[in-house]
Amino acid sequence: MKVAIVGAGLSGLSCALELEKLGIMPEIFEMGNSIGDSLDYTIISMKIYNQFNETSTKYLKKQYGLKIKPTESLKRITMHGPNSTTTVKGRLGYIFEKNKREASIENQIYKKLKSNIHFDSYVDPIDLSTHFDYVVCATGNSLTAEKLNIFTRTFYAQMRIATILGDFNSHAMELWFNKEYAKNGYIYILPHNGSKAILALIVDNISQSELDYYWKNFLSKENLQYKILSTRDYEFNTGIVETLQRNNIFLIGNSGGLVDNFLGFGFISAIESGILTAKAIYNNLDINELLSNQINNIANMRKLRGAIDKFSNKDLDRLIKFLGLPIIKPLIYNNPCFKINNITSIGKLYNNFSKNRK
């Protein structure tokens, strides 16, 4: 069986590793010159985002035999609204490196692989489909889905990611929500260690040329004095992919629309989509059925995004105060059975709180 994988990110590498376990050695094509993102940044997995009650590391090891190691545990999240702040503490999740170093999550998976990777290779998955039995599109973008006419955009944003120096708690994340400088997006600081962190701004529905305005507005209003070592700009585009398989082409990770458009957390889904796609190829199974839980979860996140988009700054302040209530903290953050996609229960609780505040 000849299988090509386009993209050596998390979903592509996970797919390749699972194919190897099943006795298939795929050909991997990567447009970069090495494994890992060229920008030195960090990502998180949060317990309330997981669709399982275990930690993400235990789940991946138990369910798929994949062992990955986080950089740090996530023990504190501080959320800032325009005029309110809430801090939650506990065993909230894990922080992982996403860069070119050996400790990065991509390189942890890459070190387990034997398959050949063609670096500096820009190939079109559709063109490859005539030369391989199966092609797995793991490019991290929607271009292939758009060419196949199976993509509907639901969220588009400009991102600026900066590496900053300062004094940080390596177990803590900081978030800002403010329509003035993030619109329906957000800003976060996530440390590498006690002295270096990532500062990221995500602003929806603007052009790249407008990003400077929002960036300067944020730094000015929040009066942040960190030393900025470098910045890099990205476009973030995600949406609904009608089907994860079209003929002999499979779409996984963000190429398959499997990143939520609420906060953009999706690396567990990316890994899982790669592994399950390998199983679908080997066993001739329906990938849409195998990934139905992930697809439904993304759909729920899309509903949550739609609700938050309608919020004013006053609403955001009210929501952040609600999330910091003593009765809400143990219910949400320290309850292993509570998941963020339980939007019905969240909505009812918040609506009652909001009415009482008016």
XYZ file of C-alpha atoms in Angstrom:
358
model
C 0.000 0.000 0.000
C 1.472 3.335 -1.086
C 0.549 6.216 1.248
C 1.741 9.815 1.003
C 1.467 12.320 3.839
C 1.730 16.018 3.005
C 2.840 17.949 6.080
C 5.089 16.880 8.949
C 3.268 18.659 11.745
C 1.476 17.013 14.632
C -1.317 15.380 12.628
C 0.951 14.207 9.800
C 3.616 12.753 12.103
C 0.992 11.036 14.260
C -0.551 9.480 11.151
C 2.856 8.290 9.954
C 3.713 6.743 13.311
C 0.432 4.832 13.451
C 0.853 3.628 9.846
C 4.282 2.289 10.762
C 2.747 0.359 13.663
C 0.357 -1.169 11.120
C 3.207 -2.173 8.810
C 2.929 0.664 6.273
C 5.896 2.955 5.587
C 4.498 6.227 4.207
C 6.280 8.850 2.146
C 6.177 12.186 3.970
C 6.504 15.543 2.197
C 7.299 18.654 4.247
C 7.729 22.146 2.816
C 9.983 23.211 5.719
C 13.613 22.228 6.107
C 13.220 20.475 9.467
C 10.690 19.271 12.013
C 9.014 21.827 14.259
C 7.844 25.396 13.947
C 10.529 27.976 13.223
C 8.959 30.256 15.830
C 9.812 29.239 19.389
C 6.422 29.055 21.090
C 4.303 26.999 23.482
C 0.822 25.439 23.426
C -1.474 24.034 26.084
C -3.959 21.274 26.684
C -6.686 22.190 29.182
C -8.650 19.601 31.125
C -11.983 21.294 30.472
C -11.274 21.138 26.715
C -10.556 17.411 26.705
C -13.368 15.002 25.870
C -11.989 12.505 28.381
C -11.572 12.531 32.156
C -7.876 11.640 32.209
C -5.023 14.030 31.550
C -4.095 14.432 27.879
C -0.803 12.573 28.371
C -2.445 9.606 30.096
C -5.212 9.482 27.506
C -2.849 9.377 24.517
C -0.688 6.706 26.153
C -3.625 4.545 27.251
C -5.719 4.928 24.097
C -3.035 4.922 21.406
C 0.243 3.942 23.054
C 1.680 7.408 22.340
C 3.878 8.810 25.081
C 4.517 12.557 25.079
C 6.053 14.729 27.771
C 4.876 18.266 28.643
C 7.229 21.111 29.455
C 5.283 22.207 32.542
C 1.963 21.675 34.246
C -0.620 24.472 33.940
C -1.638 25.567 37.442
C -2.987 29.103 37.036
C -4.982 31.061 34.452
C -5.631 34.787 34.814
C -8.378 36.237 32.599
C -8.624 39.994 32.023
C -11.713 41.731 30.714
C -11.872 45.442 29.932
C -12.527 46.233 33.613
C -12.396 42.907 35.443
C -9.897 40.167 36.293
C -10.382 36.587 37.434
C -7.725 34.065 38.428
C -8.319 30.332 38.691
C -5.881 27.826 40.178
C -5.590 24.074 40.221
C -4.461 21.205 38.019
C -5.694 22.849 34.844
C -3.665 21.058 32.174
C -0.213 20.989 30.579
C 2.136 23.259 28.634
C 4.049 21.854 25.647
C 6.848 23.239 23.503
C 6.150 23.744 19.799
C 9.434 24.607 18.126
C 12.498 22.996 16.564
C 14.077 21.769 19.799
C 14.150 18.085 20.732
C 11.730 18.657 23.597
C 9.017 19.973 21.261
C 5.947 17.831 20.865
C 6.572 17.364 17.124
C 10.161 16.196 17.678
C 9.053 13.821 20.421
C 6.889 12.048 17.829
C 9.451 12.413 15.030
C 12.109 10.568 17.057
C 9.862 7.487 17.064
C 9.564 7.442 13.251
C 11.478 5.435 10.649
C 9.701 6.729 7.529
C 11.431 8.891 4.962
C 10.662 12.622 5.087
C 11.259 14.756 1.998
C 12.070 18.206 3.360
C 11.865 21.421 1.310
C 9.114 19.753 -0.726
C 6.083 21.778 -1.759
C 3.609 19.339 -3.280
C -0.108 19.441 -3.988
C -2.032 16.582 -2.302
C -4.440 16.472 -5.243
C -1.561 15.995 -7.713
C -0.088 13.216 -5.558
C -3.404 11.360 -5.481
C -2.752 9.918 -8.958
C 0.571 8.405 -7.823
C -0.390 6.945 -4.439
C -3.111 4.643 -3.167
C -3.915 7.176 -0.443
C -2.850 10.752 0.249
C -3.179 12.320 3.695
C -3.399 16.121 3.662
C -1.882 17.473 6.885
C -0.790 20.887 5.637
C -2.441 22.830 8.466
C -4.468 24.984 6.076
C -7.708 24.812 4.095
C -6.274 25.099 0.565
C -6.879 21.482 -0.433
C -10.406 21.448 1.017
C -11.128 24.662 -0.899
C -9.860 23.148 -4.166
C -12.106 20.126 -3.554
C -15.072 22.484 -2.920
C -15.778 20.984 0.505
C -14.772 23.933 2.724
C -16.865 26.670 4.363
C -14.950 29.270 6.361
C -16.246 29.951 9.873
C -13.364 31.919 11.396
C -10.569 34.060 9.986
C -8.025 36.027 11.988
C -4.667 37.746 11.841
C -2.152 36.682 14.494
C 0.999 38.298 15.833
C 3.207 36.107 17.998
C 6.076 37.725 19.910
C 8.852 36.258 22.021
C 9.234 38.412 25.132
C 11.532 38.624 28.148
C 10.365 39.313 31.699
C 9.574 37.732 35.033
C 7.029 34.911 34.558
C 5.419 32.092 36.457
C 6.241 29.084 34.263
C 3.017 27.327 35.341
C 0.683 30.241 34.525
C -1.202 31.578 31.507
C -2.581 35.092 31.147
C -5.505 36.012 28.841
C -7.049 39.320 27.732
C -10.481 39.806 26.136
C -11.317 43.290 24.882
C -13.227 44.312 21.751
C -11.132 47.477 21.390
C -7.882 45.704 20.594
C -8.871 42.081 19.879
C -12.420 42.318 18.478
C -13.766 38.768 18.880
C -10.278 37.367 19.396
C -8.010 37.448 22.416
C -4.439 37.890 23.660
C -2.410 35.512 25.767
C 0.957 35.175 27.472
C 2.281 31.637 27.891
C 5.796 31.191 29.354
C 8.633 28.984 28.182
C 10.281 29.424 31.567
C 10.687 32.045 34.283
C 12.298 34.614 31.969
C 10.925 34.010 28.457
C 7.359 33.774 27.163
C 5.125 33.992 24.101
C 2.807 36.987 23.708
C 0.161 36.324 21.050
C -2.549 38.587 19.637
C -5.422 37.086 17.616
C -7.813 39.534 15.903
C -10.644 38.290 13.697
C -11.797 39.691 10.366
C -9.071 42.252 9.747
C -6.428 42.605 7.062
C -2.731 42.090 7.718
C -2.136 45.826 7.320
C -4.546 46.549 10.201
C -2.714 44.291 12.646
C -0.203 46.980 13.679
C -3.034 49.199 14.912
C -4.477 46.527 17.194
C -1.044 45.475 18.429
C -0.028 49.018 19.394
C -3.455 49.639 20.926
C -3.114 46.578 23.145
C 0.423 47.358 24.318
C -0.565 50.959 25.051
C -3.795 50.240 26.940
C -2.337 47.425 29.043
C 0.974 49.264 29.534
C 3.071 46.121 29.100
C 6.801 46.756 29.497
C 8.249 43.433 28.349
C 11.292 43.367 26.090
C 10.240 42.033 22.676
C 12.878 39.839 21.061
C 11.023 39.032 17.844
C 7.572 39.029 16.246
C 5.976 36.994 13.510
C 2.606 37.359 11.787
C 0.272 34.587 10.673
C -3.151 34.108 9.130
C -5.451 31.720 10.972
C -8.245 30.252 8.911
C -10.575 27.436 9.901
C -14.025 26.215 9.013
C -16.335 23.338 8.188
C -15.004 20.566 5.948
C -17.916 18.694 4.404
C -16.141 15.325 4.471
C -12.746 14.201 5.755
C -12.275 11.897 2.766
C -12.760 12.692 -0.896
C -11.841 9.739 -3.135
C -8.373 8.646 -1.940
C -7.528 11.939 -0.197
C -7.895 12.275 3.586
C -7.887 15.653 5.365
C -6.695 15.790 8.965
C -5.897 18.399 11.628
C -6.777 21.932 10.594
C -6.842 20.787 6.953
C -9.954 18.862 7.993
C -11.409 21.724 10.044
C -10.552 19.979 13.318
C -9.377 23.073 15.206
C -11.995 24.896 17.233
C -12.662 28.527 16.380
C -13.316 29.570 19.978
C -9.778 29.641 21.368
C -8.015 27.642 18.665
C -7.084 24.726 20.902
C -6.715 21.654 18.749
C -3.448 19.795 19.082
C -4.974 16.757 20.807
C -7.562 16.584 18.006
C -4.745 16.956 15.471
C -2.857 13.993 16.937
C -5.988 11.897 17.255
C -7.131 12.673 13.714
C -3.778 11.472 12.383
C -3.861 8.222 14.338
C -7.471 7.415 13.463
C -6.920 8.237 9.794
C -4.121 5.667 9.704
C -6.511 3.101 11.193
C -9.177 4.057 8.652
C -6.747 3.569 5.752
C -5.483 0.224 7.002
C -8.896 -1.202 7.884
C -10.895 0.530 5.123
C -13.101 2.322 7.676
C -15.202 5.487 7.465
C -13.016 8.284 8.828
C -15.992 10.592 9.356
C -17.525 7.965 11.620
C -14.275 7.355 13.499
C -13.860 11.075 14.168
C -17.533 11.838 14.849
C -16.861 12.795 18.492
C -14.198 15.306 17.467
C -16.410 16.701 14.700
C -19.311 17.160 17.134
C -17.026 18.810 19.676
C -15.794 21.314 17.084
C -19.424 22.036 16.148
C -20.203 22.807 19.807
C -17.202 25.128 20.003
C -18.509 26.872 16.904
C -21.801 27.542 18.698
C -19.918 28.948 21.672
C -17.904 31.195 19.363
C -21.126 32.452 17.786
C -22.532 33.370 21.194
C -19.356 35.140 22.367
C -19.119 37.113 19.106
C -22.329 38.900 20.078
C -20.892 40.076 23.417
C -20.058 43.694 24.146
C -17.169 44.673 26.427
C -19.697 44.968 29.247
C -20.796 41.399 28.569
C -17.179 40.205 28.594
C -16.623 41.795 32.005
C -19.766 40.145 33.306
C -18.671 36.745 31.951
C -15.201 36.982 33.504
C -16.697 37.897 36.878
C -19.069 34.949 36.526
C -16.174 32.555 35.824
C -14.484 33.721 39.023
C -17.433 33.157 41.373
C -16.542 30.868 44.317
C -19.422 28.535 43.450
C -18.410 28.344 39.765
C -14.672 27.675 40.153
C -14.981 24.188 41.723
C -17.878 23.342 39.413
C -15.896 24.066 36.236
C -12.159 23.868 36.872
C -11.878 21.170 39.529
C -14.636 18.935 38.221
C -13.219 16.177 35.956
C -16.659 15.590 34.423
C -17.203 19.204 33.344
C -16.233 19.996 29.745
C -16.227 23.325 27.932
C -18.551 22.058 25.218
C -21.352 21.724 27.794
C -22.510 25.066 26.463
C -26.147 24.530 27.459
C -25.320 24.288 31.154
C -22.792 27.127 30.912
C -25.349 29.305 29.161
C -28.091 28.693 31.729
C -25.792 29.467 34.653
C -24.413 32.576 32.998
C -27.829 33.874 31.961
C -29.091 33.600 35.538
C -25.985 35.399 36.799
C -26.300 38.085 34.118
C -29.941 38.803 34.925
C -29.119 39.246 38.592
C -26.347 41.718 37.741
C -28.543 44.004 35.641
